[in-house]
Amino acid sequence: MKALKACAAVLVVGAVLAGCGSDWSGELRLKVVRIVETNDDAPTRVGMELDGDQPDAPHTGTYGADLDQLPEGVAVGDVVICTVTKTDENGLDGVDPKYDVGPCRAA
């Protein structure tokens, strides 16, 4: 009986830890706030923030993407709609979630 209880406890703890990771995927309306030119070895990066109230957004800070994920000719102040994927394999490890942004299209 003790072995059965111990096994059940291990399963519950494992299920709780497995459930601590969180993933999210969807489209967000983002406004371009900066375009950062880099050297030849790194792609140009674009910084974006949420455009308007979007309560389903997984993050309220700045989102970043490579310029090639946005429509050609995008400029600071433009609004785009981007696919955003959040992955957080273990919410208890103290490591911030990863946000992948793109592709994006004109709003």
Coordinates of N, CA, C and O in Angstrom, one line a residue:
M1 N 0.8 -1.2 0.0 CA 0.0 0.0 0.0 C 0.9 1.3 0.0 O 0.5 2.2 -0.7
K2 N 2.0 1.2 0.8 CA 2.9 2.4 0.8 C 3.5 2.6 -0.6 O 3.6 3.8 -1.0
A3 N 3.8 1.6 -1.3 CA 4.4 1.7 -2.6 C 3.4 2.3 -3.6 O 3.8 3.2 -4.4
L4 N 2.1 2.0 -3.4 CA 1.1 2.5 -4.3 C 0.9 4.0 -4.0 O 0.8 4.8 -5.0
K5 N 0.9 4.4 -2.7 CA 0.8 5.8 -2.4 C 2.0 6.6 -2.9 O 1.8 7.7 -3.4
A6 N 3.2 6.1 -2.8 CA 4.4 6.7 -3.2 C 4.3 6.9 -4.7 O 4.7 8.0 -5.3
C7 N 3.9 5.9 -5.4 CA 3.8 6.0 -6.9 C 2.8 7.0 -7.3 O 3.0 7.8 -8.2
A8 N 1.7 7.1 -6.6 CA 0.6 8.1 -6.9 C 1.2 9.5 -6.6 O 0.9 10.4 -7.4
A9 N 1.9 9.7 -5.6 CA 2.5 11.0 -5.3 C 3.5 11.4 -6.4 O 3.5 12.6 -6.8
V10 N 4.3 10.5 -6.9 CA 5.3 10.8 -7.9 C 4.5 11.2 -9.2 O 4.9 12.2 -9.9
L11 N 3.4 10.5 -9.5 CA 2.6 10.8 -10.7 C 2.0 12.2 -10.6 O 2.0 13.0 -11.6
V12 N 1.5 12.6 -9.4 CA 0.9 13.9 -9.2 C 1.9 15.0 -9.4 O 1.7 16.0 -10.0
V13 N 3.1 14.8 -8.7 CA 4.1 15.8 -8.8 C 4.6 16.0 -10.3 O 4.8 17.1 -10.8
G14 N 4.8 14.9 -11.0 CA 5.2 14.9 -12.4 C 4.1 15.6 -13.2 O 4.5 16.4 -14.1
A15 N 2.9 15.4 -13.0 CA 1.8 16.1 -13.7 C 1.8 17.5 -13.5 O 1.6 18.4 -14.4
V16 N 2.0 17.9 -12.2 CA 2.0 19.4 -11.9 C 3.2 20.0 -12.6 O 3.1 21.1 -13.2
L17 N 4.4 19.4 -12.5 CA 5.6 20.0 -13.2 C 5.4 20.1 -14.7 O 5.8 21.1 -15.3
A18 N 4.8 19.1 -15.3 CA 4.6 19.1 -16.7 C 3.6 20.2 -17.1 O 3.7 20.8 -18.2
G19 N 2.7 20.4 -16.2 CA 1.7 21.4 -16.5 C 2.1 22.9 -16.3 O 1.4 23.8 -16.7
C20 N 3.3 23.1 -15.8 CA 3.8 24.4 -15.5 C 4.4 25.1 -16.8 O 4.5 26.3 -16.8
G21 N 4.7 24.3 -17.8 CA 5.1 24.9 -19.1 C 3.9 25.5 -19.7 O 2.8 25.0 -19.6
S22 N 4.0 26.5 -20.5 CA 2.9 27.1 -21.2 C 3.2 27.5 -22.6 O 4.3 28.1 -22.8
D23 N 2.4 27.2 -23.5 CA 2.6 27.6 -24.9 C 1.4 28.4 -25.3 O 0.3 28.2 -24.8
W24 N 1.6 29.3 -26.3 CA 0.5 30.1 -26.8 C 0.8 30.4 -28.3 O 2.0 30.6 -28.6
S25 N -0.2 30.5 -29.1 CA 0.0 30.8 -30.5 C -1.2 31.6 -31.0 O -2.3 31.2 -30.7
G26 N -1.0 32.7 -31.7 CA -2.1 33.4 -32.3 C -1.6 34.6 -33.1 O -0.4 34.8 -33.3
E27 N -2.5 35.5 -33.5 CA -2.1 36.7 -34.2 C -2.3 37.9 -33.3 O -3.3 38.0 -32.6
L28 N -1.3 38.8 -33.4 CA -1.4 40.0 -32.7 C -1.2 41.2 -33.6 O -0.5 41.1 -34.6
R29 N -1.9 42.3 -33.3 CA -1.7 43.6 -34.0 C -0.6 44.3 -33.3 O -0.7 44.7 -32.1
L30 N 0.5 44.6 -34.0 CA 1.7 45.2 -33.5 C 2.1 46.4 -34.3 O 1.9 46.5 -35.5
K31 N 2.6 47.4 -33.5 CA 3.1 48.7 -34.1 C 4.6 48.7 -34.1 O 5.2 48.4 -33.1
V32 N 5.2 49.0 -35.3 CA 6.7 49.0 -35.4 C 7.2 50.3 -34.6 O 6.8 51.4 -34.9
V33 N 8.1 50.1 -33.6 CA 8.6 51.2 -32.9 C 10.1 51.5 -33.1 O 10.6 52.6 -32.9
R34 N 10.8 50.5 -33.7 CA 12.2 50.7 -34.1 C 12.6 49.7 -35.1 O 12.2 48.5 -35.1
I35 N 13.6 50.1 -35.9 CA 14.2 49.2 -36.8 C 15.7 49.3 -36.6 O 16.3 50.4 -36.6
V36 N 16.4 48.2 -36.2 CA 17.8 48.3 -35.8 C 18.6 47.6 -36.9 O 18.6 46.4 -37.1
E37 N 19.4 48.4 -37.6 CA 20.3 47.9 -38.6 C 21.5 47.3 -37.8 O 22.0 47.8 -36.9
T38 N 21.9 46.1 -38.3 CA 23.1 45.4 -37.7 C 24.1 45.2 -38.7 O 24.0 45.7 -39.9
N39 N 25.2 44.6 -38.3 CA 26.3 44.4 -39.3 C 25.9 43.3 -40.3 O 24.8 42.7 -40.3
D40 N 26.8 43.0 -41.2 CA 26.5 42.0 -42.3 C 26.2 40.6 -41.8 O 25.5 39.9 -42.5
D41 N 26.7 40.3 -40.7 CA 26.5 38.9 -40.2 C 25.1 38.6 -39.5 O 24.7 37.5 -39.4
A42 N 24.5 39.7 -39.1 CA 23.2 39.5 -38.4 C 22.1 40.2 -39.1 O 22.3 41.3 -39.7
P43 N 20.9 39.7 -39.1 CA 19.8 40.3 -39.8 C 19.3 41.6 -39.1 O 19.5 41.7 -37.9
T44 N 18.7 42.5 -39.9 CA 18.1 43.7 -39.3 C 16.9 43.2 -38.5 O 16.2 42.4 -38.8
R45 N 16.8 43.8 -37.3 CA 15.8 43.5 -36.3 C 14.8 44.6 -36.2 O 15.1 45.8 -36.4
V46 N 13.5 44.2 -35.9 CA 12.4 45.2 -35.8 C 11.8 45.0 -34.4 O 11.6 43.9 -34.0
G47 N 11.7 46.1 -33.7 CA 11.0 46.1 -32.4 C 9.6 46.6 -32.5 O 9.3 47.6 -33.2
M48 N 8.7 45.9 -31.9 CA 7.2 46.2 -32.0 C 6.6 46.1 -30.7 O 7.0 45.4 -29.8
E49 N 5.5 46.9 -30.5 CA 4.7 46.8 -29.3 C 3.2 46.6 -29.7 O 2.8 46.8 -30.9
L50 N 2.4 46.1 -28.8 CA 1.0 45.9 -29.0 C 0.4 47.2 -29.5 O 0.7 48.3 -29.0
D51 N -0.5 47.1 -30.5 CA -1.3 48.2 -31.0 C -2.7 48.1 -30.4 O -3.5 47.3 -30.9
G52 N -3.0 48.9 -29.4 CA -4.3 48.8 -28.8 C -4.4 47.7 -27.8 O -3.5 47.0 -27.5
D53 N -5.6 47.6 -27.2 CA -5.9 46.7 -26.1 C -6.1 45.3 -26.7 O -6.9 45.1 -27.6
Q54 N -5.3 44.3 -26.3 CA -5.4 42.9 -26.7 C -5.2 42.0 -25.5 O -4.1 41.6 -25.2
P55 N -6.3 41.8 -24.8 CA -6.2 41.0 -23.6 C -5.7 39.6 -23.7 O -5.2 39.0 -22.7
D56 N -5.8 39.0 -24.9 CA -5.3 37.7 -25.1 C -3.8 37.6 -25.4 O -3.3 36.5 -25.4
A57 N -3.2 38.7 -25.5 CA -1.7 38.7 -25.7 C -1.0 38.1 -24.6 O -1.2 38.4 -23.4
P58 N 0.0 37.3 -24.9 CA 0.8 36.6 -23.8 C 1.8 37.4 -23.1 O 2.4 37.0 -22.2
H59 N 2.0 38.7 -23.6 CA 3.1 39.5 -23.2 C 2.8 40.9 -23.5 O 2.3 41.2 -24.6
T60 N 3.0 41.9 -22.6 CA 2.7 43.3 -22.9 C 3.9 44.1 -23.2 O 3.8 45.3 -23.4
G61 N 5.1 43.5 -23.2 CA 6.3 44.3 -23.5 C 6.6 44.3 -25.0 O 5.7 44.2 -25.9
T62 N 7.8 44.5 -25.4 CA 8.3 44.6 -26.8 C 8.4 43.2 -27.4 O 9.0 42.3 -26.8
Y63 N 8.0 43.1 -28.6 CA 8.2 41.9 -29.4 C 9.3 42.2 -30.5 O 9.4 43.4 -31.0
G64 N 10.1 41.3 -30.8 CA 11.1 41.5 -31.8 C 11.1 40.4 -32.9 O 10.6 39.3 -32.7
A65 N 11.4 40.9 -34.1 CA 11.4 39.9 -35.3 C 12.5 40.4 -36.3 O 13.0 41.5 -36.3
D66 N 13.0 39.4 -37.1 CA 13.9 39.8 -38.2 C 13.1 40.5 -39.2 O 11.9 40.3 -39.5
L67 N 13.7 41.5 -39.9 CA 13.0 42.3 -40.9 C 12.4 41.5 -42.0 O 11.3 41.9 -42.5
D68 N 13.0 40.4 -42.3 CA 12.5 39.6 -43.4 C 11.1 38.9 -43.1 O 10.5 38.3 -43.9
Q69 N 10.7 39.0 -41.8 CA 9.4 38.5 -41.4 C 8.2 39.5 -41.6 O 7.1 39.2 -41.4
L70 N 8.6 40.7 -42.0 CA 7.6 41.8 -42.1 C 7.5 42.1 -43.6 O 8.3 41.8 -44.4
P71 N 6.3 42.8 -43.9 CA 6.1 43.2 -45.3 C 7.3 44.2 -45.8 O 7.8 44.9 -45.0
E72 N 7.6 44.1 -47.1 CA 8.6 44.9 -47.7 C 8.2 46.4 -47.5 O 7.1 46.8 -47.7
G73 N 9.2 47.2 -47.2 CA 9.0 48.6 -47.1 C 8.4 49.1 -45.7 O 8.0 50.2 -45.6
V74 N 8.3 48.2 -44.8 CA 7.8 48.5 -43.4 C 8.6 49.7 -42.8 O 9.8 49.7 -43.0
A75 N 8.0 50.6 -42.1 CA 8.7 51.7 -41.5 C 8.2 51.9 -40.0 O 7.1 51.3 -39.7
V76 N 8.9 52.6 -39.3 CA 8.5 52.9 -37.9 C 7.1 53.6 -37.9 O 6.9 54.5 -38.8
G77 N 6.2 53.2 -37.1 CA 4.9 53.7 -37.0 C 3.9 52.8 -37.8 O 2.7 53.0 -37.5
D78 N 4.3 51.9 -38.6 CA 3.4 51.0 -39.3 C 2.8 50.0 -38.4 O 3.5 49.6 -37.4
V79 N 1.6 49.6 -38.7 CA 0.9 48.6 -37.9 C 0.9 47.3 -38.8 O 0.5 47.4 -39.9
V80 N 1.2 46.2 -38.2 CA 1.2 44.9 -38.9 C 0.5 43.9 -38.0 O 0.3 44.1 -36.8
I81 N 0.1 42.8 -38.6 CA -0.5 41.7 -37.9 C 0.5 40.5 -38.0 O 0.8 40.1 -39.2
C82 N 0.9 40.0 -36.9 CA 1.9 39.0 -36.9 C 1.5 37.7 -36.2 O 0.7 37.8 -35.2
T83 N 1.9 36.6 -36.7 CA 1.8 35.3 -35.9 C 2.8 35.3 -34.8 O 4.0 35.6 -35.1
V84 N 2.4 35.1 -33.6 CA 3.3 35.0 -32.5 C 3.1 33.7 -31.8 O 2.0 33.2 -31.6
T85 N 4.2 33.1 -31.5 CA 4.2 31.8 -30.8 C 5.1 31.9 -29.5 O 6.2 32.3 -29.6
K86 N 4.5 31.6 -28.4 CA 5.2 31.7 -27.1 C 5.4 30.2 -26.7 O 4.5 29.4 -26.7
T87 N 6.7 29.9 -26.3 CA 7.0 28.6 -25.7 C 7.7 28.8 -24.4 O 8.5 29.7 -24.2
D88 N 7.3 28.1 -23.4 CA 7.9 28.1 -22.1 C 7.8 26.6 -21.6 O 6.8 26.2 -21.1
E89 N 8.9 25.9 -21.8 CA 9.0 24.5 -21.5 C 8.8 24.2 -20.0 O 8.2 23.2 -19.7
N90 N 9.2 25.1 -19.1 CA 9.0 24.8 -17.7 C 8.9 26.2 -17.0 O 9.9 26.9 -16.9
G91 N 7.7 26.5 -16.6 CA 7.5 27.8 -16.0 C 8.2 28.0 -14.6 O 8.2 29.1 -14.1
L92 N 8.7 26.9 -14.1 CA 9.3 27.0 -12.8 C 10.9 27.1 -12.8 O 11.5 27.3 -11.8
D93 N 11.5 27.2 -14.0 CA 12.9 27.2 -14.1 C 13.5 28.6 -14.1 O 14.7 28.7 -14.0
G94 N 12.7 29.6 -14.0 CA 13.3 31.0 -13.9 C 13.7 31.5 -15.3 O 14.2 32.7 -15.3
V95 N 13.6 30.8 -16.3 CA 14.0 31.2 -17.7 C 12.8 31.8 -18.3 O 11.7 31.2 -18.3
D96 N 13.0 33.0 -18.9 CA 11.8 33.7 -19.6 C 11.3 32.9 -20.8 O 12.1 32.2 -21.4
P97 N 10.1 33.0 -21.1 CA 9.5 32.3 -22.3 C 10.2 32.8 -23.5 O 10.7 33.9 -23.6
K98 N 10.1 32.0 -24.6 CA 10.6 32.4 -25.9 C 9.4 32.9 -26.8 O 8.4 32.2 -26.8
Y99 N 9.6 34.0 -27.5 CA 8.5 34.5 -28.4 C 9.1 34.5 -29.8 O 10.1 35.1 -30.1
D100 N 8.5 33.7 -30.7 CA 8.8 33.7 -32.1 C 7.8 34.6 -32.8 O 6.5 34.3 -32.7
V101 N 8.2 35.6 -33.6 CA 7.3 36.5 -34.3 C 7.5 36.3 -35.8 O 8.6 36.4 -36.3
G102 N 6.4 36.1 -36.5 CA 6.4 36.1 -37.9 C 5.8 34.8 -38.5 O 5.7 33.8 -37.7
P103 N 5.3 34.9 -39.6 CA 5.4 36.0 -40.6 C 4.3 37.1 -40.2 O 3.4 36.8 -39.4
C104 N 4.6 38.3 -40.8 CA 3.7 39.4 -40.5 C 3.1 39.9 -41.8 O 3.8 39.8 -42.9
R105 N 2.0 40.6 -41.8 CA 1.4 41.2 -42.9 C 0.9 42.6 -42.6 O 0.7 42.9 -41.4
A106 N 0.6 43.4 -43.6 CA 0.1 44.7 -43.3 C -1.3 44.6 -42.7 O -2.0 43.7 -43.0
A107 N -1.5 45.6 -41.8 CA -2.8 45.6 -41.1 C -3.9 46.3 -42.0 O -3.6 47.1 -42.8

